[in-house]
Coordinates of C-alpha atoms and ligand atoms in Angstrom, one line a residue:
M1 CA 130.0 69.4 -34.3
N2 CA 132.9 71.7 -33.2
R3 CA 130.8 74.7 -34.1
W4 CA 128.0 73.5 -31.8
I5 CA 130.4 72.7 -29.0
K6 CA 131.7 76.3 -29.2
E7 CA 128.2 77.6 -29.4
L8 CA 127.1 75.6 -26.3
Y9 CA 130.3 76.6 -24.4
K10 CA 129.8 80.3 -25.2
N11 CA 126.3 80.1 -23.8
D12 CA 127.5 78.4 -20.6
E13 CA 125.7 75.2 -21.6
L14 CA 128.7 72.9 -21.8
L15 CA 131.1 71.4 -19.2
I16 CA 134.4 70.0 -20.3
I17 CA 135.5 67.0 -18.2
D18 CA 139.2 66.3 -18.7
K19 CA 139.6 63.7 -15.9
E20 CA 140.1 60.2 -17.1
I21 CA 136.7 58.4 -17.5
D22 CA 135.7 55.0 -18.8
T23 CA 133.3 54.1 -21.7
Y24 CA 132.0 51.3 -19.5
L25 CA 129.2 52.8 -17.3
E26 CA 131.2 55.9 -16.1
I27 CA 130.4 58.3 -19.0
A28 CA 126.8 57.2 -19.1
H29 CA 126.3 57.5 -15.3
A30 CA 127.9 61.0 -15.2
S31 CA 125.7 62.1 -18.1
Y32 CA 122.6 60.6 -16.6
L33 CA 123.2 62.3 -13.2
E34 CA 123.7 65.6 -15.0
M35 CA 120.3 65.3 -16.7
K36 CA 118.6 65.1 -13.3
K37 CA 119.9 68.6 -12.3
E38 CA 117.8 71.7 -12.7
N39 CA 120.0 73.2 -15.4
P40 CA 121.8 70.3 -17.0
K41 CA 124.8 70.9 -19.2
A42 CA 126.1 69.2 -22.2
L43 CA 129.2 67.3 -21.3
L44 CA 132.4 66.9 -23.3
F45 CA 134.7 64.2 -22.1
T46 CA 138.2 64.7 -23.4
N47 CA 140.1 61.9 -21.6
V48 CA 138.3 58.8 -22.5
V49 CA 139.5 55.2 -21.9
N50 CA 138.2 51.7 -22.3
A51 CA 140.1 50.2 -19.4
Q52 CA 138.9 46.6 -20.0
N53 CA 140.4 46.6 -23.5
G54 CA 143.3 48.8 -22.6
I55 CA 142.3 51.6 -25.0
K56 CA 143.0 55.3 -24.6
Y57 CA 141.0 57.4 -27.1
T58 CA 142.0 60.6 -28.7
T59 CA 138.4 61.1 -29.7
P60 CA 136.3 63.0 -27.1
V61 CA 132.7 62.0 -26.2
L62 CA 129.9 64.5 -26.3
T63 CA 126.6 63.9 -24.5
N64 CA 123.4 65.8 -23.4
V65 CA 123.5 68.2 -26.4
F66 CA 119.7 68.6 -26.4
G67 CA 119.5 68.5 -22.7
S68 CA 117.6 71.7 -21.8
Y69 CA 115.2 74.1 -23.5
K70 CA 118.1 76.6 -23.9
K71 CA 120.3 74.1 -25.6
C72 CA 117.5 73.1 -27.9
K73 CA 116.9 76.7 -28.8
I74 CA 120.6 77.0 -29.7
V75 CA 120.5 73.9 -31.9
F76 CA 117.2 74.7 -33.6
G77 CA 118.3 78.3 -34.1
G78 CA 115.2 79.7 -32.2
E79 CA 112.0 78.7 -30.6
F80 CA 110.2 75.5 -31.9
E81 CA 107.0 77.5 -32.3
G82 CA 108.7 79.4 -35.1
V83 CA 109.4 76.1 -37.0
A84 CA 105.8 75.0 -36.3
A85 CA 104.5 78.3 -37.6
K86 CA 106.5 77.8 -40.8
I87 CA 105.1 74.3 -41.3
D88 CA 101.6 75.6 -40.5
G89 CA 102.1 78.3 -43.2
F90 CA 102.8 75.7 -45.8
L91 CA 99.9 73.6 -44.9
K92 CA 97.4 76.5 -45.0
L93 CA 98.3 78.1 -48.3
K94 CA 96.1 81.2 -47.9
K95 CA 96.3 83.9 -50.5
P96 CA 98.2 86.9 -49.0
K97 CA 96.2 90.2 -49.0
T98 CA 98.5 92.9 -47.7
L99 CA 102.0 93.8 -49.0
K100 CA 103.5 92.6 -45.7
E101 CA 101.7 89.3 -46.0
K102 CA 102.9 88.9 -49.6
I103 CA 106.5 89.5 -48.6
A104 CA 106.2 87.0 -45.8
K105 CA 104.6 84.4 -48.1
L106 CA 107.3 85.0 -50.7
K107 CA 110.0 84.4 -48.1
D108 CA 108.2 81.2 -47.1
I109 CA 108.0 80.0 -50.7
L110 CA 111.7 80.9 -51.2
S111 CA 112.7 78.9 -48.1
L112 CA 111.3 75.8 -49.9
R113 CA 114.4 75.8 -52.0
F114 CA 116.3 74.6 -48.9
V115 CA 114.2 71.5 -48.7
L116 CA 115.9 69.2 -51.2
P117 CA 119.3 68.0 -50.1
K118 CA 122.1 68.5 -52.5
S119 CA 124.9 66.1 -53.5
V120 CA 128.5 67.2 -53.1
A121 CA 131.7 65.5 -54.3
H122 CA 133.7 65.5 -51.1
G123 CA 132.9 65.3 -47.5
E124 CA 134.9 65.9 -44.3
C125 CA 133.4 62.7 -43.0
Q126 CA 135.6 60.8 -45.4
E127 CA 138.9 62.4 -44.5
V128 CA 140.1 59.2 -42.8
I129 CA 139.4 55.7 -44.1
Y130 CA 139.9 52.8 -41.6
D131 CA 140.6 49.2 -42.2
K132 CA 137.1 47.7 -42.3
D133 CA 138.2 44.8 -40.1
K134 CA 139.4 47.1 -37.3
R135 CA 137.2 46.8 -34.3
L136 CA 134.8 49.6 -34.0
D137 CA 135.5 50.2 -30.4
E138 CA 139.2 50.7 -31.2
I139 CA 138.1 53.5 -33.6
M140 CA 135.4 55.2 -31.5
P141 CA 134.6 55.3 -27.8
I142 CA 131.2 53.4 -27.8
L143 CA 129.5 53.5 -24.4
T144 CA 128.0 50.8 -22.3
T145 CA 125.2 52.6 -20.3
W146 CA 123.8 50.0 -17.9
K147 CA 125.3 47.0 -16.1
D148 CA 122.9 44.5 -17.6
D149 CA 123.1 45.9 -21.2
G150 CA 124.0 43.3 -23.8
G151 CA 127.2 45.3 -24.6
P152 CA 128.2 48.7 -25.9
F153 CA 125.6 50.6 -28.0
I154 CA 125.9 53.5 -30.4
T155 CA 123.0 55.6 -29.1
M156 CA 123.0 58.6 -31.5
G157 CA 123.4 56.9 -34.8
Q158 CA 121.6 58.3 -37.9
V159 CA 120.7 55.2 -39.9
Y160 CA 120.4 55.9 -43.6
T161 CA 118.5 53.4 -45.8
K162 CA 116.5 53.5 -49.1
S163 CA 113.7 51.4 -50.5
L164 CA 114.5 48.5 -52.8
D165 CA 113.6 50.5 -55.9
G166 CA 115.6 53.5 -54.6
G167 CA 112.6 55.8 -54.8
M168 CA 112.4 56.5 -51.1
R169 CA 115.2 57.5 -48.7
N170 CA 115.0 57.4 -44.9
V171 CA 117.0 58.3 -41.9
G172 CA 115.9 56.9 -38.5
M173 CA 117.6 56.9 -35.2
Y174 CA 117.9 53.4 -33.8
R175 CA 120.2 52.0 -31.2
L176 CA 123.1 49.9 -32.5
Q177 CA 124.6 47.2 -30.5
L178 CA 128.3 46.3 -31.0
F179 CA 128.6 42.5 -31.1
A180 CA 131.8 40.6 -30.3
D181 CA 132.4 39.9 -34.1
N182 CA 132.3 43.6 -34.9
T183 CA 128.9 43.6 -36.5
L184 CA 126.2 46.0 -35.4
G185 CA 122.7 45.1 -34.3
L186 CA 120.1 47.3 -36.0
H187 CA 117.2 47.9 -33.5
W188 CA 114.7 49.2 -36.0
Q189 CA 111.5 48.3 -34.5
I190 CA 108.7 46.5 -36.2
H191 CA 106.7 49.6 -37.1
K192 CA 109.6 51.8 -38.3
D193 CA 110.3 52.9 -41.9
S194 CA 113.7 51.1 -42.2
N195 CA 112.0 47.9 -41.1
H196 CA 109.5 48.3 -43.9
F197 CA 112.4 48.7 -46.4
F198 CA 114.1 45.7 -44.9
H199 CA 111.1 43.6 -45.7
E200 CA 111.3 44.7 -49.4
Y201 CA 114.9 43.5 -49.6
K202 CA 114.0 40.3 -47.7
K203 CA 111.2 39.5 -50.2
A204 CA 113.5 40.2 -53.1
G205 CA 116.3 38.1 -51.6
Q206 CA 118.8 41.0 -51.8
K207 CA 121.3 42.4 -49.3
M208 CA 120.3 45.8 -48.0
P209 CA 122.8 48.7 -48.0
V210 CA 122.9 50.7 -44.7
A211 CA 125.0 53.7 -43.7
I212 CA 125.2 54.9 -40.2
A213 CA 126.3 58.5 -39.6
I214 CA 127.3 59.8 -36.1
G215 CA 127.6 63.5 -35.3
G216 CA 127.8 66.5 -37.5
D217 CA 125.1 69.1 -37.0
P218 CA 123.0 67.8 -34.1
L219 CA 119.9 68.7 -36.0
Y220 CA 120.5 65.7 -38.3
T221 CA 120.1 63.5 -35.3
W222 CA 116.9 65.1 -34.1
C223 CA 115.5 64.8 -37.7
A224 CA 116.3 61.1 -37.6
T225 CA 114.0 60.8 -34.6
A226 CA 111.2 62.9 -36.1
P227 CA 108.1 60.8 -36.9
M228 CA 107.8 61.8 -40.5
P229 CA 105.4 59.8 -42.7
K230 CA 107.0 57.0 -44.7
G231 CA 108.5 58.3 -48.0
F232 CA 109.3 61.7 -46.6
F233 CA 113.1 62.0 -46.3
E234 CA 113.7 63.6 -42.9
L235 CA 116.6 65.7 -44.2
M236 CA 114.0 67.7 -46.1
L237 CA 112.8 68.8 -42.7
Y238 CA 116.4 69.6 -41.8
G239 CA 116.6 72.0 -44.8
L240 CA 113.4 73.7 -43.8
I241 CA 114.5 74.3 -40.2
R242 CA 118.2 75.2 -40.9
K243 CA 117.3 77.3 -44.0
K244 CA 120.2 75.5 -45.7
R245 CA 120.1 72.4 -47.9
A246 CA 121.7 69.4 -46.4
S247 CA 124.9 68.5 -48.3
L248 CA 125.2 64.9 -48.9
V249 CA 128.2 62.9 -50.0
K250 CA 128.1 59.4 -51.7
C251 CA 129.3 56.6 -49.4
K252 CA 132.5 54.7 -50.3
S253 CA 131.1 51.2 -50.5
V254 CA 127.3 51.4 -50.6
D255 CA 124.9 53.2 -52.9
L256 CA 123.7 55.7 -50.2
E257 CA 124.4 59.3 -49.3
V258 CA 125.1 60.8 -45.8
P259 CA 125.6 64.4 -44.7
S260 CA 129.1 65.4 -45.7
D261 CA 130.0 67.0 -42.3
V262 CA 129.2 64.2 -39.9
D263 CA 132.0 62.9 -37.7
F264 CA 131.9 59.1 -38.4
V265 CA 130.3 56.9 -41.1
I266 CA 129.9 53.2 -40.9
E267 CA 128.8 51.6 -44.1
G268 CA 127.7 48.0 -44.8
Y269 CA 125.1 45.5 -45.8
V270 CA 122.4 43.6 -44.0
D271 CA 121.7 40.1 -45.0
P272 CA 117.9 39.8 -44.6
T273 CA 118.1 36.1 -44.0
K274 CA 120.1 36.5 -40.8
L275 CA 119.2 37.8 -37.4
K276 CA 121.0 38.0 -34.1
D277 CA 119.9 38.3 -30.5
E278 CA 120.0 42.0 -29.7
G279 CA 119.8 43.5 -26.1
P280 CA 119.1 43.6 -23.3
F281 CA 119.3 47.4 -23.2
G282 CA 118.1 49.8 -20.5
D283 CA 115.9 52.1 -22.6
H284 CA 114.1 55.4 -22.3
T285 CA 111.1 53.8 -20.6
G286 CA 113.4 53.4 -17.5
Y287 CA 113.3 49.6 -18.0
Y288 CA 115.4 47.1 -19.8
T289 CA 114.1 45.8 -23.1
P290 CA 114.5 42.0 -23.5
I291 CA 116.7 40.1 -25.9
E292 CA 115.0 39.9 -29.3
P293 CA 116.2 38.9 -32.7
Y294 CA 117.1 41.8 -35.0
P295 CA 119.0 42.3 -38.3
F296 CA 122.7 43.3 -38.1
L297 CA 125.2 45.2 -40.2
E298 CA 128.3 43.6 -41.8
I299 CA 130.7 46.5 -42.1
S300 CA 132.2 47.3 -45.5
T301 CA 133.8 50.7 -44.8
I302 CA 134.4 53.0 -41.8
T303 CA 135.3 56.7 -42.4
S304 CA 135.6 59.8 -40.2
K305 CA 136.7 63.4 -40.1
K306 CA 140.3 64.1 -39.1
N307 CA 139.4 65.1 -35.6
P308 CA 136.0 63.5 -34.9
I309 CA 133.9 63.8 -31.9
F310 CA 131.8 60.8 -30.7
Y311 CA 128.3 61.9 -30.0
A312 CA 126.1 59.9 -27.6
T313 CA 122.9 60.1 -25.5
V314 CA 122.0 58.2 -22.3
V315 CA 118.5 56.9 -21.8
G316 CA 116.8 55.6 -18.7
K317 CA 114.2 56.9 -16.2
P318 CA 112.9 60.4 -16.9
P319 CA 114.0 63.1 -17.0
I320 CA 116.6 62.4 -19.6
E321 CA 117.8 64.2 -22.7
D322 CA 114.8 62.9 -24.7
K323 CA 112.6 65.0 -22.6
Y324 CA 113.7 68.0 -24.7
M325 CA 114.0 66.2 -28.0
G326 CA 110.5 64.9 -27.5
Y327 CA 109.3 68.4 -26.5
A328 CA 110.7 69.8 -29.8
T329 CA 108.9 67.0 -31.7
E330 CA 105.7 67.7 -29.9
R331 CA 105.7 71.5 -30.7
I332 CA 106.9 71.1 -34.3
F333 CA 104.4 68.4 -35.1
L334 CA 101.3 70.3 -33.8
P335 CA 100.4 71.7 -37.2
L336 CA 100.8 68.3 -38.8
I337 CA 98.6 66.7 -36.1
K338 CA 96.0 69.3 -36.9
T339 CA 95.8 68.0 -40.5
T340 CA 94.2 64.8 -39.1
A341 CA 92.5 66.5 -36.1
P342 CA 91.9 70.2 -37.0
D343 CA 90.0 70.9 -33.7
I344 CA 92.9 69.9 -31.5
V345 CA 93.9 73.1 -29.7
D346 CA 97.0 71.8 -28.0
Y347 CA 98.6 68.6 -26.7
A348 CA 101.3 67.5 -24.3
M349 CA 103.2 64.2 -23.9
P350 CA 104.8 64.4 -20.5
E351 CA 108.3 62.9 -20.2
N352 CA 107.3 60.8 -17.2
G353 CA 104.7 59.2 -19.4
V354 CA 107.8 58.4 -21.6
F355 CA 105.8 60.1 -24.5
H356 CA 104.1 57.0 -25.8
N357 CA 102.4 56.2 -22.5
L358 CA 100.3 59.4 -22.2
I359 CA 98.9 62.2 -24.3
L360 CA 97.0 65.1 -22.8
A361 CA 95.0 66.9 -25.4
K362 CA 92.7 70.0 -25.5
I363 CA 90.0 69.9 -28.1
E364 CA 87.2 72.1 -29.2
T365 CA 84.5 69.6 -29.7
L366 CA 81.8 70.2 -32.3
Y367 CA 79.6 67.1 -32.2
P368 CA 79.0 64.1 -29.9
G369 CA 81.9 61.7 -29.8
H370 CA 84.3 64.2 -31.3
A371 CA 87.0 63.6 -28.8
K372 CA 86.7 59.8 -29.1
Q373 CA 86.8 60.1 -32.9
V374 CA 90.2 61.9 -32.5
M375 CA 91.5 59.4 -30.0
H376 CA 90.7 56.6 -32.5
A377 CA 92.4 58.7 -35.3
F378 CA 95.5 59.0 -33.1
W379 CA 95.5 55.3 -32.3
G380 CA 95.2 54.6 -36.0
V381 CA 97.9 56.7 -37.6
G382 CA 101.7 56.8 -37.6
Q383 CA 103.7 56.8 -34.4
M384 CA 100.9 58.5 -32.5
S385 CA 99.3 55.1 -32.5
F386 CA 101.8 53.9 -30.0
V387 CA 100.2 56.1 -27.3
K388 CA 98.6 53.9 -24.5
H389 CA 96.6 56.5 -22.6
A390 CA 94.8 59.6 -23.8
I391 CA 93.1 62.2 -21.7
F392 CA 91.1 64.8 -23.6
V393 CA 89.9 68.0 -22.0
P394 CA 88.0 71.0 -23.4
K395 CA 89.8 74.1 -24.6
D396 CA 89.1 76.1 -21.4
A397 CA 90.9 73.5 -19.2
P398 CA 94.2 74.7 -17.6
N399 CA 97.4 74.8 -19.6
L400 CA 98.4 71.2 -20.3
R401 CA 101.9 71.8 -18.9
D402 CA 100.6 73.1 -15.6
Y403 CA 100.6 69.5 -14.3
G404 CA 99.3 70.5 -10.8
G405 CA 96.4 72.4 -12.4
I406 CA 95.5 69.8 -15.0
V407 CA 95.6 66.9 -12.5
Q408 CA 93.2 68.9 -10.2
Y409 CA 90.9 69.7 -13.2
I410 CA 90.8 66.0 -14.1
A411 CA 90.3 64.8 -10.5
Q412 CA 87.3 67.2 -10.1
R413 CA 85.6 65.8 -13.2
F414 CA 86.6 62.2 -13.9
D415 CA 84.1 59.4 -13.6
F416 CA 84.0 55.9 -15.0
E417 CA 81.5 56.9 -17.7
N418 CA 84.3 59.0 -19.2
M419 CA 86.5 56.0 -19.9
L420 CA 87.0 54.2 -23.1
I421 CA 89.0 51.0 -23.1
T422 CA 90.0 49.4 -26.3
E423 CA 93.1 47.8 -27.8
G424 CA 95.6 48.5 -30.5
I425 CA 99.3 48.6 -31.4
L426 CA 101.8 49.5 -28.8
D427 CA 105.4 50.8 -28.9
A428 CA 107.7 47.8 -29.3
L429 CA 109.3 48.8 -26.0
D430 CA 106.1 48.4 -24.0
H431 CA 106.4 45.6 -21.4
S432 CA 103.0 45.9 -19.7
S433 CA 101.0 43.9 -22.3
D434 CA 101.2 40.2 -22.3
K435 CA 101.5 40.4 -26.1
F436 CA 104.4 42.0 -28.0
A437 CA 103.6 45.5 -29.4
F438 CA 99.8 45.1 -29.0
G439 CA 97.6 45.7 -26.0
G440 CA 95.1 47.8 -24.0
K441 CA 94.4 51.5 -24.6
L442 CA 92.7 53.8 -22.2
G443 CA 90.9 57.0 -23.3
I444 CA 89.4 59.5 -20.9
D445 CA 87.1 62.0 -22.5
L446 CA 86.4 64.9 -20.2
T447 CA 85.2 67.3 -22.9
E448 CA 81.6 67.2 -21.6
A449 CA 82.3 66.4 -18.0
S450 CA 81.4 68.9 -15.2
P451 CA 82.8 69.0 -11.7
K452 CA 81.4 66.2 -9.5
H453 CA 80.8 66.1 -5.7
R454 CA 81.5 63.1 -3.6
S455 CA 82.7 62.9 0.0
F456 CA 84.4 60.1 1.8
N457 CA 84.4 58.9 5.4
D458 CA 86.9 61.0 7.3
I459 CA 89.4 58.6 8.7
S460 CA 93.1 58.8 9.2
N461 CA 95.6 57.0 7.0
D462 CA 96.5 54.6 9.8
E463 CA 92.8 53.6 10.3
L464 CA 92.5 53.2 6.5
K465 CA 95.6 51.1 6.4
S466 CA 94.2 48.8 9.2
I467 CA 90.9 48.4 7.3
L468 CA 92.8 47.5 4.1
S469 CA 95.2 45.2 6.0
S470 CA 92.2 43.2 7.1
K471 CA 91.4 42.5 3.5
I472 CA 94.8 42.5 1.7
E473 CA 97.9 40.6 2.8
G474 CA 101.4 42.2 2.7
I475 CA 100.6 45.9 2.8
K476 CA 103.7 48.0 3.6
E477 CA 102.7 51.6 3.2
L478 CA 99.8 53.8 2.3
C479 CA 99.5 57.3 1.0
C480 CA 96.4 59.3 -0.1
Y481 CA 96.2 61.8 -2.9
L482 CA 93.5 64.1 -4.3
E483 CA 91.7 64.0 -0.9
N484 CA 89.5 67.0 -1.5
T485 CA 88.2 65.8 -4.8
P486 CA 85.6 63.2 -5.8
N487 CA 88.5 61.0 -6.9
K488 CA 90.3 60.5 -3.6
T489 CA 93.1 58.1 -4.5
V490 CA 94.9 55.7 -2.2
C491 CA 98.4 54.4 -3.2
L492 CA 99.4 51.2 -1.6
K493 CA 102.8 49.6 -1.4
L494 CA 102.6 45.8 -1.0
Q495 CA 104.0 42.4 -1.6
K496 CA 101.3 41.1 -4.0
K497 CA 100.8 37.4 -3.5
E498 CA 97.6 36.8 -5.4
R499 CA 95.7 37.8 -8.5
A500 CA 94.6 41.5 -8.5
S501 CA 91.0 40.4 -9.3
E502 CA 90.9 38.5 -6.0
I503 CA 92.1 41.5 -4.1
F504 CA 89.5 43.7 -5.8
E505 CA 86.7 41.3 -4.9
R506 CA 87.5 41.9 -1.2
I507 CA 87.9 45.7 -1.3
K508 CA 85.2 46.7 -3.7
E509 CA 82.8 47.6 -0.9
L510 CA 85.2 50.2 0.5
G511 CA 83.9 53.0 -1.7
D512 CA 83.0 55.1 1.4
Y513 CA 86.7 55.6 2.0
F514 CA 88.1 56.3 -1.5
K515 CA 87.3 56.1 -5.1
I516 CA 90.6 54.9 -6.6
I517 CA 93.2 52.6 -5.2
V518 CA 96.6 52.0 -6.9
L519 CA 98.8 49.0 -6.1
F520 CA 102.6 49.4 -6.2
D521 CA 105.4 46.9 -5.5
E522 CA 107.4 47.4 -2.4
K523 CA 110.7 47.7 -4.3
N524 CA 111.8 51.0 -5.8
N525 CA 108.6 52.9 -5.2
D526 CA 108.3 56.0 -3.1
L527 CA 104.7 56.9 -2.3
S528 CA 105.6 60.5 -1.6
N529 CA 107.0 61.0 -5.2
P530 CA 104.1 61.5 -7.6
Y531 CA 106.3 62.2 -10.6
M532 CA 107.8 58.7 -10.4
L533 CA 104.5 57.1 -9.4
F534 CA 102.9 58.4 -12.6
W535 CA 105.9 57.1 -14.5
R536 CA 105.5 53.6 -12.9
V537 CA 101.7 53.4 -13.4
L538 CA 101.8 54.5 -17.0
N539 CA 104.6 52.0 -17.8
N540 CA 103.2 49.1 -15.9
I541 CA 99.5 48.9 -16.7
D542 CA 97.6 47.4 -19.6
A543 CA 94.2 49.0 -19.4
K544 CA 92.4 45.8 -20.5
R545 CA 94.0 43.7 -17.7
D546 CA 94.9 46.1 -14.9
L547 CA 91.8 48.3 -14.3
F548 CA 89.1 46.8 -12.0
L549 CA 85.8 48.7 -11.8
D550 CA 82.7 48.4 -9.7
K551 CA 79.9 50.8 -9.1
N552 CA 81.9 53.5 -7.3
I553 CA 85.4 52.2 -6.9
M554 CA 88.3 51.5 -9.2
M555 CA 91.5 49.6 -8.6
V556 CA 94.6 50.0 -10.7
D557 CA 97.3 47.3 -10.6
A558 CA 100.6 49.0 -11.3
T559 CA 102.7 46.1 -9.8
K560 CA 105.0 43.8 -11.8
K561 CA 103.1 41.1 -13.5
T562 CA 103.9 37.4 -13.2
E563 CA 102.3 34.0 -14.1
I564 CA 99.6 34.6 -11.4
D565 CA 98.4 37.5 -13.6
G566 CA 98.5 35.3 -16.7
Y567 CA 101.7 37.2 -17.8
D568 CA 104.3 34.9 -19.4
R569 CA 106.7 37.4 -21.0
W570 CA 109.9 38.6 -19.3
W571 CA 109.1 41.4 -16.9
P572 CA 112.0 43.8 -17.0
N573 CA 114.0 45.4 -14.2
D574 CA 114.3 49.2 -13.7
T575 CA 117.5 50.9 -15.1
V576 CA 119.6 51.8 -12.1
C577 CA 123.2 53.1 -11.7
E578 CA 125.9 51.1 -10.0
R579 CA 126.8 52.5 -6.5
E580 CA 130.4 51.7 -7.0
V581 CA 130.7 53.5 -10.2
L582 CA 128.9 56.6 -8.7
E583 CA 131.2 56.6 -5.7
N584 CA 134.3 56.4 -8.0
L585 CA 133.0 59.3 -10.1
K586 CA 132.4 61.3 -6.9
K587 CA 135.9 60.6 -5.7
K588 CA 137.3 61.8 -9.0
G589 CA 135.3 65.0 -8.6
I590 CA 133.2 64.3 -11.8
V591 CA 129.8 64.1 -10.1
E592 CA 128.2 65.4 -6.9
Y593 CA 125.1 63.9 -5.3
D594 CA 123.5 63.0 -2.0
E595 CA 121.1 60.2 -0.9
E596 CA 118.1 62.5 -1.3
F597 CA 119.0 63.2 -5.0
L598 CA 119.5 59.5 -5.7
K599 CA 116.2 58.7 -4.2
K600 CA 114.2 61.5 -5.8
W601 CA 115.1 60.3 -9.3
Q602 CA 115.3 56.6 -8.3
I603 CA 118.9 56.5 -9.6
V604 CA 119.8 53.4 -7.5
D605 CA 117.7 50.5 -6.2
F606 CA 116.1 51.2 -2.8
Ligands
LIG701 C1 117.2 58.5 -27.8 C2 116.3 57.8 -28.8 C3 116.6 56.4 -29.1 C4 115.8 55.7 -30.0 N1 116.0 54.4 -30.2 C5 115.2 53.7 -31.1 C6 115.5 52.4 -31.4 O1 116.4 51.8 -30.9 N2 114.7 51.8 -32.3 C7 113.6 52.4 -32.9 O2 112.9 51.8 -33.7 N3 113.3 53.7 -32.6 C8 114.1 54.4 -31.8 N4 113.9 55.7 -31.5 C9 112.7 56.3 -32.1 C10 113.0 56.6 -33.6 O3 114.1 57.4 -33.7 C11 111.8 57.4 -34.2 O4 110.6 56.5 -34.0 C12 111.9 57.7 -35.6 O5 110.9 58.5 -36.1 C13 112.1 56.5 -36.5 O6 112.2 56.9 -37.8 P1 111.5 56.1 -39.0 O7 110.0 56.2 -38.8 O8 112.0 56.8 -40.2 O9 112.0 54.7 -39.0 C14 114.7 56.4 -30.6 C15 114.5 57.8 -30.3 C16 115.3 58.4 -29.5 C17 115.0 59.9 -29.2

């Protein structure tokens, strides 16, 4: 970790903050604000306290390590495309023809020797051994990110597990809640590999060994987030990218191995017959996730390096550090995606769609229904199946990351006949569906669509607002988008007091004025901020429940759902920073902001 800190510092990508700062909200808020800047820095906090428990730490806290393309390039040792090309090379084992190709192939084949991790006898991560009953937050500065979080959480933990028969190893990154009795909640979601292992132990009536590593080479942590298929140990990917075998050391009290150079290791066992209420936690969707029962770790040993660094990330509304971690995943996994869908030319999962809420894909279609076939393939395999909304365009569409260009392209072509609504599994964090981890999916296939023409009655926004106000109660504001396209879209802020279907019945004759109308709640929505409006819509809708269609008009209900909508789960609040904490940080000279900045990124309630 020290090596990466030096590397980031040398490249002007790291700020050192030596003013006193608290693990309760302060570090998280400062790191979060930093991620909203144009060129965010990694932050190293060297004077960390937990005022509530009267603790002053000698261990610094490091955040935002992946928080820019430049920082990712430093950590990955080059462009992601290089890694993707290497993976692609292995997947397409073509016979080399020229001498140059033969040398390149030989190099590739030789690099396979780095894939298998090696075992070493000693690890720096075991230089210090702590009393297992010592409270974790006395040993390491664990952060509380949001006011309504259930407690402090380790947010960059690499969670090492193995299958019951020991044949498969896994590392996944899952948040870890520190409970009052010094156990750790293991938030491995229902679809994840460790959860599958957990069920093997549960069936066999055996305790499950778990080792949590924090820190070391940041690439370990990214590998723990990589959506590798079950049975593929993620540290093999580490070896391939780093061109160096991962060195693993045996844990002290459980039969598992962890990278020898990580900063902290927490070992223990999970009793599969016991669960604890985990959460709430303000997650990367920008919403809190509710309290749910999860397994927990009973600690058997804690070790660390002599001078460890505590490594953490902060999640919340986009953009956050996972924007860049997700981008790395997106680029590196393109060749693997092509093994299921060879005609995919490119894809993008924008961060304001929080990755699993939207995929944009370019495809070269070869037969009728080709794009829909691939949508179904995505919705059926691995972690791509969490994706709620998929928009497919042909290969000559604008670059998928030219968001202005691609939105215009879609708006010129979209019609209801291009839509496919189905249902399937959802990310466990999704709150829109009235069922846990299962709900509506929307596909939009524009691969055969040509530009359409449709014009609308030319009236002012005030006139339109007054027409709509005669049909809908509680309208506060109105804003129009895509006005010169056949998909003129009206965004409405309102206090919704009735079922969306009843509203739609009264406005479905208004197709002369617009094609699409989107309903937003009054609180925390700024109709002039399309980045955050997209974020809100993609989070809040379940395509099966919240899209209302008639001949030439569509309504999208992006408001919070309640019993009147037939929704009986807990609808979460947005993650927002505490004003008081921000002001305090400003006074100490740790952060700078103005009201416009806070509003742009919806950092506080408004
Ligand atoms: C910042 C961050 C936090 C994450 N937190 C969790 C979490 O709490 N639970 C979870 O199941 N996945 C979480 N993930 C996603 C997993 O790390 C990812 O799905 C990974 O591929 C899981 O590995 P597995 O398939 O080997 O279980 C998180 C990812 C990131 C980038």
